[in-house]
Tab-separated table of C-alpha atoms in Angstrom:
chain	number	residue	atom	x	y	z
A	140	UNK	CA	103.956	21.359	-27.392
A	141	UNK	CA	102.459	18.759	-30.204
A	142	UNK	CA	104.717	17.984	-32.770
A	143	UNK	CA	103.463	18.224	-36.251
A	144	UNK	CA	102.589	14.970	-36.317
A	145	UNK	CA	100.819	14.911	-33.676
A	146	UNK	CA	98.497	17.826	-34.840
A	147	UNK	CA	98.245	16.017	-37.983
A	148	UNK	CA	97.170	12.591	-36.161
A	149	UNK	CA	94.549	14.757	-34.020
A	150	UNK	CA	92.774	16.387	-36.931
A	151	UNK	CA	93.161	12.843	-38.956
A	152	UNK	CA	91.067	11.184	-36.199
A	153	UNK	CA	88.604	14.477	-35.736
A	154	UNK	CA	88.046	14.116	-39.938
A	155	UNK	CA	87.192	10.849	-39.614
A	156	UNK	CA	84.885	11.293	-36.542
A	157	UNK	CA	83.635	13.838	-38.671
A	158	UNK	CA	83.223	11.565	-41.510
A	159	UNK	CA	82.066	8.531	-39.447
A	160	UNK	CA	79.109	11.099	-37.723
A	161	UNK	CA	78.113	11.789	-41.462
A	162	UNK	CA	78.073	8.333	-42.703
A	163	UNK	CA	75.734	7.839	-39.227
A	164	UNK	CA	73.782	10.743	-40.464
A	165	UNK	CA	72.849	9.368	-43.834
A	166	UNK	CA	72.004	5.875	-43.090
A	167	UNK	CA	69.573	7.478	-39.943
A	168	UNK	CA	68.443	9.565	-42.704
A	169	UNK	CA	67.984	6.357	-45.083
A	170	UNK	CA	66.031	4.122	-42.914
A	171	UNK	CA	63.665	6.894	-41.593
A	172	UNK	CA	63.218	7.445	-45.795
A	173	UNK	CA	62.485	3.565	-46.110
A	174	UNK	CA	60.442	4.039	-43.169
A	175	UNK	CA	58.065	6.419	-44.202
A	176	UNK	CA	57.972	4.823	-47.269
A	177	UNK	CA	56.808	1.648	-46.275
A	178	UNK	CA	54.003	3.304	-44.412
A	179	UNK	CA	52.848	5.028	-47.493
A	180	UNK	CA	53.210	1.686	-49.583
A	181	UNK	CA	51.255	0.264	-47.051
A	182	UNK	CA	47.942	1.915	-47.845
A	183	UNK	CA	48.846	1.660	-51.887
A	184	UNK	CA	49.194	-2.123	-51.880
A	185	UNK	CA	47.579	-4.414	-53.767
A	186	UNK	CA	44.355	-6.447	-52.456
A	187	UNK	CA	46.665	-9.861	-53.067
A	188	UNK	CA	49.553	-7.841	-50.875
A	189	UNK	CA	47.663	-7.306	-47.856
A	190	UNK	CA	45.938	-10.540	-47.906
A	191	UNK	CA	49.842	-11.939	-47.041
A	192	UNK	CA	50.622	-15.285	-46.284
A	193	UNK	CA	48.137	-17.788	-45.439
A	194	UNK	CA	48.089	-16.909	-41.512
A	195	UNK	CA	47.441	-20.455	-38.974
A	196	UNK	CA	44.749	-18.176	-37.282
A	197	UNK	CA	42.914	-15.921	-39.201
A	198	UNK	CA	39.694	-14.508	-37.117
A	199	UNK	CA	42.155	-11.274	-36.317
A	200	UNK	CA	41.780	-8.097	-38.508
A	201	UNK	CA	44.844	-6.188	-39.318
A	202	UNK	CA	45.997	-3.555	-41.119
A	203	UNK	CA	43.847	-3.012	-44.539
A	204	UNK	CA	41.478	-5.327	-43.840
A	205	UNK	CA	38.538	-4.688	-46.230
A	206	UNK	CA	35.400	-3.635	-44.631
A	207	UNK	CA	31.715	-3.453	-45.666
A	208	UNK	CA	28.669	-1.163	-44.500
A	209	UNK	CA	24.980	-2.256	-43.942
A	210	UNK	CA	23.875	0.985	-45.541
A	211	UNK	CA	25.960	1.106	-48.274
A	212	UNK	CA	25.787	0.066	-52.268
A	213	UNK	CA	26.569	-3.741	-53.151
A	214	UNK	CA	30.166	-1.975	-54.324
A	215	UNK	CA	31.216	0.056	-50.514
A	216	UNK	CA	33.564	-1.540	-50.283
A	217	UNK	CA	37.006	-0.378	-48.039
A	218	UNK	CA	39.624	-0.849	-45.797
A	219	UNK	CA	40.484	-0.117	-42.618
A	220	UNK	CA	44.200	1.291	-41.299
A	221	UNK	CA	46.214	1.531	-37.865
A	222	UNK	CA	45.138	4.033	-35.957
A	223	UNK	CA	47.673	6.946	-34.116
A	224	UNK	CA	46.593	4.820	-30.977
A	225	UNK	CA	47.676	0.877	-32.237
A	226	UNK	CA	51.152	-0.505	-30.918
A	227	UNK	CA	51.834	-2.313	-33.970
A	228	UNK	CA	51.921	-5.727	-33.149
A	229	UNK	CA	52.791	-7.947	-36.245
A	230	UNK	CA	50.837	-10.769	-37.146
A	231	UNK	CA	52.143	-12.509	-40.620
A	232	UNK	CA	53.244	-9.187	-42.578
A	233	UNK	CA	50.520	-7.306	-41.369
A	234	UNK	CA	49.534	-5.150	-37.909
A	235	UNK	CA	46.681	-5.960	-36.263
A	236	UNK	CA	43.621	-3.827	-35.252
A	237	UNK	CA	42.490	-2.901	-32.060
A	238	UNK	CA	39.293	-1.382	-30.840
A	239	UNK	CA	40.590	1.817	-32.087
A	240	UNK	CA	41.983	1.269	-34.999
A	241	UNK	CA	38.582	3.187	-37.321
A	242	UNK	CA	40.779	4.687	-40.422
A	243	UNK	CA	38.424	3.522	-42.958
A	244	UNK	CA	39.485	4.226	-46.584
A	245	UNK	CA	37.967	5.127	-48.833
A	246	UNK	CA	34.392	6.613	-47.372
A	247	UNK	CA	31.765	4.416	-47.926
A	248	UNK	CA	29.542	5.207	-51.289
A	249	UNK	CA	26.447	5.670	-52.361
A	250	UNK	CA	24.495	5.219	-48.940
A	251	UNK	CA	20.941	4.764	-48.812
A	252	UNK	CA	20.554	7.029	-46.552
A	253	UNK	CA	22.630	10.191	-47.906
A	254	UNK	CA	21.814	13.092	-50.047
A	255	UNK	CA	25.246	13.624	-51.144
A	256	UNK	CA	25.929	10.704	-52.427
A	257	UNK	CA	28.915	9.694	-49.619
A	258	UNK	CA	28.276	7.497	-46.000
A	259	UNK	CA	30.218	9.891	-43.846
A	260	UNK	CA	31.620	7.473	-41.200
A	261	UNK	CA	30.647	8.514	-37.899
A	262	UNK	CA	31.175	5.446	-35.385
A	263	UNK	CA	29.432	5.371	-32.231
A	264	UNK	CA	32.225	6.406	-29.778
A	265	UNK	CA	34.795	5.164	-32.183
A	266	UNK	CA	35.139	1.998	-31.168
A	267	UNK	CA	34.806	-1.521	-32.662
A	268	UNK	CA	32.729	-4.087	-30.692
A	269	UNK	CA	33.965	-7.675	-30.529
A	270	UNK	CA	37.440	-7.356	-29.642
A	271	UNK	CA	38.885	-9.702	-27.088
A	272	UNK	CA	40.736	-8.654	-23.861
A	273	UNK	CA	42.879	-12.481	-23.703
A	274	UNK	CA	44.523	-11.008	-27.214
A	275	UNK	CA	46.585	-7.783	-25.350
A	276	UNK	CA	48.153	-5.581	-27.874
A	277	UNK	CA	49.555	-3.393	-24.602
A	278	UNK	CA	48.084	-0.499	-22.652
A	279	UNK	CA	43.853	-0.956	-23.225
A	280	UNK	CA	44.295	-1.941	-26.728
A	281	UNK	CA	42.903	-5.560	-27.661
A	282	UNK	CA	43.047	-7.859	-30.895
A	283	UNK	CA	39.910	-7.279	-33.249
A	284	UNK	CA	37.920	-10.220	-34.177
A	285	UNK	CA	36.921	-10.875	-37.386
A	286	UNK	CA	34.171	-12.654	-36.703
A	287	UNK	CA	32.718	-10.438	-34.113
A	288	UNK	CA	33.495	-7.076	-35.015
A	289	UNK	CA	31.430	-4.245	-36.429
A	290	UNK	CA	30.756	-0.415	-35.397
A	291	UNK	CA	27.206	1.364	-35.786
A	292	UNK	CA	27.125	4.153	-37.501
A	293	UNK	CA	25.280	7.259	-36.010
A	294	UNK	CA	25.160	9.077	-39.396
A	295	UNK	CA	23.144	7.210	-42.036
A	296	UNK	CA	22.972	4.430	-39.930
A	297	UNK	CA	23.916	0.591	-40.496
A	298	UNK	CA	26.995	-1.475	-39.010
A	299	UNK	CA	30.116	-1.879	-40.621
A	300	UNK	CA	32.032	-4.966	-40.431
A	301	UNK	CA	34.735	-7.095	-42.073
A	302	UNK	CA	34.046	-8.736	-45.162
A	303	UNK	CA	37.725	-9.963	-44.792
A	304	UNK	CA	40.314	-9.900	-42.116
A	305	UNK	CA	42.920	-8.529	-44.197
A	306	UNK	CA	44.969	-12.014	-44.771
A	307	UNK	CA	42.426	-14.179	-45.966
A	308	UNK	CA	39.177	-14.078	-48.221
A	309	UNK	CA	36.239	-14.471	-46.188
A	310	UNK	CA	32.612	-13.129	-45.123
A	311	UNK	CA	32.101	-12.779	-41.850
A	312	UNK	CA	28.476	-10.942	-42.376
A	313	UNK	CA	27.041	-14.060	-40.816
A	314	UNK	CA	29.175	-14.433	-37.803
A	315	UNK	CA	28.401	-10.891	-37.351
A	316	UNK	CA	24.479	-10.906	-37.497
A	317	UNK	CA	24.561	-14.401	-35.682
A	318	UNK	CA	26.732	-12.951	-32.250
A	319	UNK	CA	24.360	-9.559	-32.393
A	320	UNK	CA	21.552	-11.815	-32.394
A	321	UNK	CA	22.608	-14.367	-29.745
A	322	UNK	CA	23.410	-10.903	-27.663
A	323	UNK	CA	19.758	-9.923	-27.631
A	324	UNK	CA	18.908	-12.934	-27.236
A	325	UNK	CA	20.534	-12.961	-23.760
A	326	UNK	CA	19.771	-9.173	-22.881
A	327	UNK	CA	17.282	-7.594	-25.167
A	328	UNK	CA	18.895	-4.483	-23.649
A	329	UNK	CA	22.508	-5.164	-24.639
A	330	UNK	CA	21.242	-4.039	-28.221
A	331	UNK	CA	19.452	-0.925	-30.180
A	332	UNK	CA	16.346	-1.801	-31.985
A	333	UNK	CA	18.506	0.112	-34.595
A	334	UNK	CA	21.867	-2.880	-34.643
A	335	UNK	CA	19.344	-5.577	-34.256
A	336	UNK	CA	16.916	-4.559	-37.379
A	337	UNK	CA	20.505	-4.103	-39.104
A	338	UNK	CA	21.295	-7.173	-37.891
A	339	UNK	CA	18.336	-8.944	-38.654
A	340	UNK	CA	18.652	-8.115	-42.248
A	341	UNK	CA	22.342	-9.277	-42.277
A	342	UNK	CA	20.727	-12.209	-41.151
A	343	UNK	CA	18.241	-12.808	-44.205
A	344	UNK	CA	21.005	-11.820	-46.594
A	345	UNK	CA	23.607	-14.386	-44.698
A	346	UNK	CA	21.199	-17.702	-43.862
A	347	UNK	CA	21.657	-17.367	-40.285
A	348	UNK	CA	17.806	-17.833	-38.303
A	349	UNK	CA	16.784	-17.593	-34.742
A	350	UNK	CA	17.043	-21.207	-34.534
A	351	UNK	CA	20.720	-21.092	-35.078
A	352	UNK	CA	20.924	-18.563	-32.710
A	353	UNK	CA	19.592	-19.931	-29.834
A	354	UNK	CA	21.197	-23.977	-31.234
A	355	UNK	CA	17.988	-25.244	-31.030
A	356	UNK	CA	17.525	-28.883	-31.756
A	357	UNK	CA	15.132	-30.312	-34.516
A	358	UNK	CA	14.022	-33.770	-34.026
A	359	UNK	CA	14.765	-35.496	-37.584
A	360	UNK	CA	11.755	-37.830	-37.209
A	361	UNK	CA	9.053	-35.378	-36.702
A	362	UNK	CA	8.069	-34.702	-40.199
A	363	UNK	CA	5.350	-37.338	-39.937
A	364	UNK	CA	2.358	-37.797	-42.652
A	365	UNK	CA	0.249	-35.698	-40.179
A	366	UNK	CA	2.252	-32.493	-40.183
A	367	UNK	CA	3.176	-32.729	-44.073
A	368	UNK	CA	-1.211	-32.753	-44.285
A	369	UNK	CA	-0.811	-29.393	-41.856
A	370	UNK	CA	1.625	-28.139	-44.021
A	371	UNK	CA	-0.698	-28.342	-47.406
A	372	UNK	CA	-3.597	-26.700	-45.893
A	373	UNK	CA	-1.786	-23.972	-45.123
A	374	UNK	CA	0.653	-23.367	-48.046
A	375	UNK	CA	0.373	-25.427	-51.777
A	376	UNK	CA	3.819	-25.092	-52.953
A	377	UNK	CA	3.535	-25.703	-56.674
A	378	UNK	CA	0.775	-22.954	-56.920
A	379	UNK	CA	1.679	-19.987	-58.971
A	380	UNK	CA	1.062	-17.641	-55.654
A	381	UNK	CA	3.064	-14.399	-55.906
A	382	UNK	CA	5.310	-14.884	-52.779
A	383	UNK	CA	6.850	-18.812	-53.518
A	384	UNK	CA	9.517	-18.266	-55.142
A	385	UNK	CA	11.545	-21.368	-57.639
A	386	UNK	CA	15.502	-20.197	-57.828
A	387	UNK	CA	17.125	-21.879	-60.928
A	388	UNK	CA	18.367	-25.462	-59.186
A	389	UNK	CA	14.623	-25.618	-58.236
A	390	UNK	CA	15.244	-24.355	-54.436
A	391	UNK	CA	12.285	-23.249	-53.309
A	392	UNK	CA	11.373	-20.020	-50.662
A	393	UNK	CA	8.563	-17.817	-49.595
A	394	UNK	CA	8.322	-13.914	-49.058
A	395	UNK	CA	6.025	-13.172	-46.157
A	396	UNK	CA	2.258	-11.972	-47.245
A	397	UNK	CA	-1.043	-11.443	-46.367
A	398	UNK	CA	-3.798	-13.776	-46.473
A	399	UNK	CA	-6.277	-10.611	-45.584
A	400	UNK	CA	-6.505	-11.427	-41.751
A	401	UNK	CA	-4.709	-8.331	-40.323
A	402	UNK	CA	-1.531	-9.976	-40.276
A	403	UNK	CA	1.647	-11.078	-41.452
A	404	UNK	CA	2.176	-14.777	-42.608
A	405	UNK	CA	5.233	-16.753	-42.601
A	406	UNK	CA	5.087	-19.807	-44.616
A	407	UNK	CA	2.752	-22.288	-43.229
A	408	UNK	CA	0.468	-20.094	-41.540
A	409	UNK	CA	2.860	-18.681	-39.011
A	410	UNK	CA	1.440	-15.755	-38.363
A	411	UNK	CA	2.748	-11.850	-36.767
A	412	UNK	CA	-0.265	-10.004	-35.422
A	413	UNK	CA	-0.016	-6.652	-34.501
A	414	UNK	CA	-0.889	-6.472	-31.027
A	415	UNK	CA	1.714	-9.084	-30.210
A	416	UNK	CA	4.735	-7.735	-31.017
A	417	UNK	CA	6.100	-6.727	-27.660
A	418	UNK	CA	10.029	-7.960	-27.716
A	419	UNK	CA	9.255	-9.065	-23.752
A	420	UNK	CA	6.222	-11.321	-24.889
A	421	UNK	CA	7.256	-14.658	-22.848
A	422	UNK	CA	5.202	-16.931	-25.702
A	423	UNK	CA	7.257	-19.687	-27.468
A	424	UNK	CA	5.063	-18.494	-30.707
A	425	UNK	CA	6.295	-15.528	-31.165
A	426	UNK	CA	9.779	-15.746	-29.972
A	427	UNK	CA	11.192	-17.730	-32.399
A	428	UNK	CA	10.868	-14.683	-35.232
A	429	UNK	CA	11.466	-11.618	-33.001
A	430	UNK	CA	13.813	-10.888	-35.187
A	431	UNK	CA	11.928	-11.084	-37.991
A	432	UNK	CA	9.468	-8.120	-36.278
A	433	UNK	CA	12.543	-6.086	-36.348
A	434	UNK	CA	13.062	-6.698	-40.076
A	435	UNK	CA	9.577	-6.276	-41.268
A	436	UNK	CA	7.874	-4.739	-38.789
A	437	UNK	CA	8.952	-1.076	-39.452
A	438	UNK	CA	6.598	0.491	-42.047
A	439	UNK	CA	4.888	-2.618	-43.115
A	440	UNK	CA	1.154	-3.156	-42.289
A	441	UNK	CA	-0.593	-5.924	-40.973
A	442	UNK	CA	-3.520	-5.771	-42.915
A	443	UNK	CA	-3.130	-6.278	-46.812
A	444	UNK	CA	-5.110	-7.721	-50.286
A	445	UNK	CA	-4.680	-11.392	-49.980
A	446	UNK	CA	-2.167	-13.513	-51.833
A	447	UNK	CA	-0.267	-10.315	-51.338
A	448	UNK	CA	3.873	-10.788	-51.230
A	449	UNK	CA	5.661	-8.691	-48.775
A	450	UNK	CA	8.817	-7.504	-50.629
A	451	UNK	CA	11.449	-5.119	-48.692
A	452	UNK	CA	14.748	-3.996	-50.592
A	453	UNK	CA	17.622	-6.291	-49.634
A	454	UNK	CA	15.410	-8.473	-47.828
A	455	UNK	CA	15.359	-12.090	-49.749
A	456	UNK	CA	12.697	-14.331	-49.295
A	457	UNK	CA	13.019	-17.556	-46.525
A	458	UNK	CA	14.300	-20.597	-47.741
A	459	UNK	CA	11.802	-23.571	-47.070
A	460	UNK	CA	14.110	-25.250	-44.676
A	461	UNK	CA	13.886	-22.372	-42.325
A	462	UNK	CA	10.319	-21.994	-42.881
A	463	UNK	CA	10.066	-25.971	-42.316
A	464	UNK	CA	11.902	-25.483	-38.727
A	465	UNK	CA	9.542	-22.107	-38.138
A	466	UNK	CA	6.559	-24.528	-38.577
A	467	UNK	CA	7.800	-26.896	-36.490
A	468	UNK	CA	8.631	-24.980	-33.501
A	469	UNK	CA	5.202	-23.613	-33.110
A	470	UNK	CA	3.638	-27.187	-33.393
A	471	UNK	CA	5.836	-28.351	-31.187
A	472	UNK	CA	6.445	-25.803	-28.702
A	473	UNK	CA	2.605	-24.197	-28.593
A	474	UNK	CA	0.348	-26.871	-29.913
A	475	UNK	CA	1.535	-30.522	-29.190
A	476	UNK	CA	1.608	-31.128	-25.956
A	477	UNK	CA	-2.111	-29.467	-25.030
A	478	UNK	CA	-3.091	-32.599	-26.942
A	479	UNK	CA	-1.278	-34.513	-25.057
A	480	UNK	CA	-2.333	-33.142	-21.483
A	481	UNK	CA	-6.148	-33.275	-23.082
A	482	UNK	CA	-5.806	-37.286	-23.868
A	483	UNK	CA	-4.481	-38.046	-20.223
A	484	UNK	CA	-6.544	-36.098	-18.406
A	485	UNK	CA	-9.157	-37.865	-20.068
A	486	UNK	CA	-7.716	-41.142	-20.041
A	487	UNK	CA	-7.443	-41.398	-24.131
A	488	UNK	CA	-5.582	-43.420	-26.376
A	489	UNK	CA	-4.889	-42.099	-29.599
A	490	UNK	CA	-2.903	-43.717	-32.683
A	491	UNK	CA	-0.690	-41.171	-34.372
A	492	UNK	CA	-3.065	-40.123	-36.887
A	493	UNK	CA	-5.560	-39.426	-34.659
A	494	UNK	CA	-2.835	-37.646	-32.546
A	495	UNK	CA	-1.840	-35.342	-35.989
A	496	UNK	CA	-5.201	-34.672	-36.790
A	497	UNK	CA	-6.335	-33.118	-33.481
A	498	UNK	CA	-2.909	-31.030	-32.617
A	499	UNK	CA	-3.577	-29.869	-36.711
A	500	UNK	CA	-7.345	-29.222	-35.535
A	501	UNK	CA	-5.909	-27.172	-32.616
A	502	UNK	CA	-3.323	-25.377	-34.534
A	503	UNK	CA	-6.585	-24.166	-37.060
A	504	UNK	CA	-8.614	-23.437	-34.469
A	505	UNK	CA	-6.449	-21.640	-31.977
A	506	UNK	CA	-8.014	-23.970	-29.640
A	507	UNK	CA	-10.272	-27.063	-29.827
A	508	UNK	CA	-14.267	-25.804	-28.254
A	509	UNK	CA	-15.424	-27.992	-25.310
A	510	UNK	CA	-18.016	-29.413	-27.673
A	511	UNK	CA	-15.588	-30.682	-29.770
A	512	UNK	CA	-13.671	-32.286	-27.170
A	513	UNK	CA	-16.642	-33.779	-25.584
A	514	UNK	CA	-17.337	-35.003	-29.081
A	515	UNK	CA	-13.931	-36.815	-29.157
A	516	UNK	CA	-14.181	-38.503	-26.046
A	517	UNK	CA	-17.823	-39.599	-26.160
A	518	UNK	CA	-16.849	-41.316	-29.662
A	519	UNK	CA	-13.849	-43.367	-27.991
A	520	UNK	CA	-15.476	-44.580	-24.859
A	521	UNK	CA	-18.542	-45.154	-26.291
A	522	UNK	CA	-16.676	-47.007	-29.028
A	523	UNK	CA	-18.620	-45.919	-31.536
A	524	UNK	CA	-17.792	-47.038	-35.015
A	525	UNK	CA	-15.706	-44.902	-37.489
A	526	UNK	CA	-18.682	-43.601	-39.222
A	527	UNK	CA	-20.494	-42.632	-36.758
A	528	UNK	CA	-17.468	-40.681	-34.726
A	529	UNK	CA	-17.035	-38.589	-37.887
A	530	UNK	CA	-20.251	-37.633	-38.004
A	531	UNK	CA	-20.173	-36.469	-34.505
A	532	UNK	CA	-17.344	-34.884	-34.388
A	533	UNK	CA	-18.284	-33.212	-37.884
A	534	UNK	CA	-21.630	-32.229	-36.230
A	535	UNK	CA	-19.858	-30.436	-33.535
A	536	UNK	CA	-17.150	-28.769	-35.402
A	537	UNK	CA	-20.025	-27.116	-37.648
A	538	UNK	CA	-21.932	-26.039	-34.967
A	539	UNK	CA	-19.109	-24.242	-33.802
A	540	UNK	CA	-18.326	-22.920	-37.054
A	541	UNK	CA	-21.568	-21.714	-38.377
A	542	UNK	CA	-21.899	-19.242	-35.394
A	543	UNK	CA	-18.469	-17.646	-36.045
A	544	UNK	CA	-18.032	-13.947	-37.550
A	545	UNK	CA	-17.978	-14.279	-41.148
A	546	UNK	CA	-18.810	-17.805	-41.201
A	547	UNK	CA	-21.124	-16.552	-44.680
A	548	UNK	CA	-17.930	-15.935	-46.645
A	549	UNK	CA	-15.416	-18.620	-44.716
A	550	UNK	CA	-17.693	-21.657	-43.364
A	551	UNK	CA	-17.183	-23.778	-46.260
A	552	UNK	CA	-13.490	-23.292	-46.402
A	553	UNK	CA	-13.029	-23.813	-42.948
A	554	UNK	CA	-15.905	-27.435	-43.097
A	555	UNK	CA	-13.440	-28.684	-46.197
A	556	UNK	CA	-10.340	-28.671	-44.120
A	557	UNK	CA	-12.173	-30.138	-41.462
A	558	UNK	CA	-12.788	-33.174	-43.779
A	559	UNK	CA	-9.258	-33.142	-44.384
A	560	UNK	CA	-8.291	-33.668	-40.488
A	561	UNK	CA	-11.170	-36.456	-40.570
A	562	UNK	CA	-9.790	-37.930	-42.942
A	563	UNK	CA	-6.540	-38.015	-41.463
A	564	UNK	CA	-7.990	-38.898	-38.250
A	565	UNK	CA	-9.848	-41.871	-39.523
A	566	UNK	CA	-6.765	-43.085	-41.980
């Protein structure tokens, strides 16, 4: 039998077992309170909270990153949250996304394409594109990449993407349009007609062009006098025409129009016809704006009043640089090196004048009539004097002329600009 002290040692040590399992209790009971509210602080922080501390690699999304829709008003903006599927993994004081992670917060507003006033997300299969499988986050889950990531939206349309990654201030709009772009680029099947006119727009808005897409390389010198002479012909850029625009700092761009030939025009003479616009079409000519079919294309016409601006919502006008590198491309790509082929198969020397003004003659023409060719040659190896080559070759390129369709309302247009290749020719 237990002595009294015993009994009173044994219920001691049960009270403060007791006591102990309490204290236990409480602080369990604390830090699941702290817990939960940390979560809920986490949605209610500030936009200078989640941003964190200046992370060494910021191209990951995490938790609240801010998020913008194609579809949406200048102000949808929101943010996008763990989802019940994301491990958690910490990067700086945030989590980062994975390809599931599509809490957006709050719904987009005032969508273009919605009655009510709200663009319902809807993302195609819930997922995010452009994650990347090297940044594991456990199980199937991968890292989101800023620069890369966007969903399309079934319901109202449009892709939604990160306008910042949720640590730093950023726009990846361009990234985004650029990597859509460059994918169907490399498998016109890998994207929807609907992501890549989405895309193409993002593209205006953002700078990015087909050239930077496919890094194509401009050669610094081949601005020459020649091409500056195509250039004018085709587009006067201190006229008052209703599609050259002037931004304040004097930066100068030009909305597509119509010039009243059953087509779209792109700067200097670049033009979309409407049976060409198959996205397989294997010509260098109308490759390089594909994209642009996608953005205009839909809706627009080909044939229009001339000196006509095209002018789609959202879609800004091209900057002359781009429009400078459009031009160039076709010359050089569709037009240059025919003249080439047509001076040694004839065993021609040309100067570089000469050179400009018959690849400019070609790019008019579409292509330069046997008559005019023979006209060329006959005038170099029968080394005939400048005057009389001009007038042979101006003989020739009338005859041709005068017998074309509408050559009452156009002839004398079309016979001025031929003096203007003469006298570049002849220079």
């Amino acid at each position: 039998m237990k002595s009294i002290s015993d009994r009173l040692m044994m219920l001691a040590a049960a009270g403060a077992a007791d006591a102990l399992s309490e204290c236990q209790k409480q602080e369990e009971l604390k830090a699941k309170s702290e817990k939960i509210s940390v979560k809920k602080q986490t949605e209610k922080q500030s936009e200078e909270e989640l941003m964190g501390e200046e992370a060494a690699d910021s191209k990951w999304m995490v938790n609240g990153a801010r998020v913008v829709c194609t579809n949406a008003s200048e102000d949808g903006v929101s943010k996008v949250f763990i989802g019940r599927k994301s491990v958690g993994v910490k990067t700086q004081k945030n989590n980062d996304l994975c390809q599931y992670d599509c809490k957006i917060f709050p719904l987009f507003s005032k969508c273009t394409s919605w009655a009510d006033g709200k663009c319902r997300y809807d993302a195609e299969q819930e997922v995010w594109k452009g994650y990347d499988e090297g940044k594991s986050l456990g199980g199937d889950r991968y890292g989101l990449m800023k620069d890369e990531a966007y969903i399309v939206c079934i319901k109202g349309g449009g892709l939604i993407f990160a306008a910042d990654d949720g640590q730093l201030a950023g726009d990846s709009g361009k990234a985004v349009a650029l990597n859509i772009i460059k994918q169907w680029i490399e498998d016109s099947n890998a994207v929807s007609e609907e992501t890549l006119r989405e895309a193409g727009i993002l593209a205006s808005q953002n700078g990015v062009n087909y050239f930077t897409a496919i890094n194509y390389k401009f050669d610094p010198g081949f601005q020459t006098h020649g091409m500056q002479v195509m250039k004018d012909m085709e587009l006067i850029l201190g006229s008052q025409k209703p599609y050259i625009v002037t931004d304040v700092n004097g930066n100068i761009s030009v909305y597509p129009y119509y010039v009243g030939d059953g087509a779209i025009t792109f700067g200097f003479g670049v033009a979309m016809i409407a049976g060409n616009l198959d996205p397989a079409l294997e010509a260098n000519y109308y490759q390089m704006y594909q994209y642009y079919r996608i953005v205009y294309a839909p809706g627009v016409p080909f044939s229009g009043k001339a000196d006509t601006a095209i002018i789609l919502k959202d879609i800004p006008p091209i900057p002359l640089e781009e429009l400078d590198q459009m031009f160039e491309f076709v010359v050089r790509e569709k037009f240059q090196g025919n003249i080439r082929t047509f001076l040694t198969e004839h065993e021609l020397t040309a100067n570089q004048n000469e050179f400009d003004a018959l690849v400019a003659m070609k790019y008019n023409m579409g292509t330069i009539p046997k008559n005019i060719r023979d006209a060329v040659e006959k005038s170099k190896k029968e080394n005939m004097s400048d005057a009389d080559a001009r007038k042979v070759i101006y003989q020739e390129t009338y005859n041709h002329y005068s017998t074309r369709k509408n050559a009452n309302l156009y002839l004398k247009g079309w016979m001025d600009r031929t003096d203007k290749l003469l006298d570049l020719y002849f220079e």
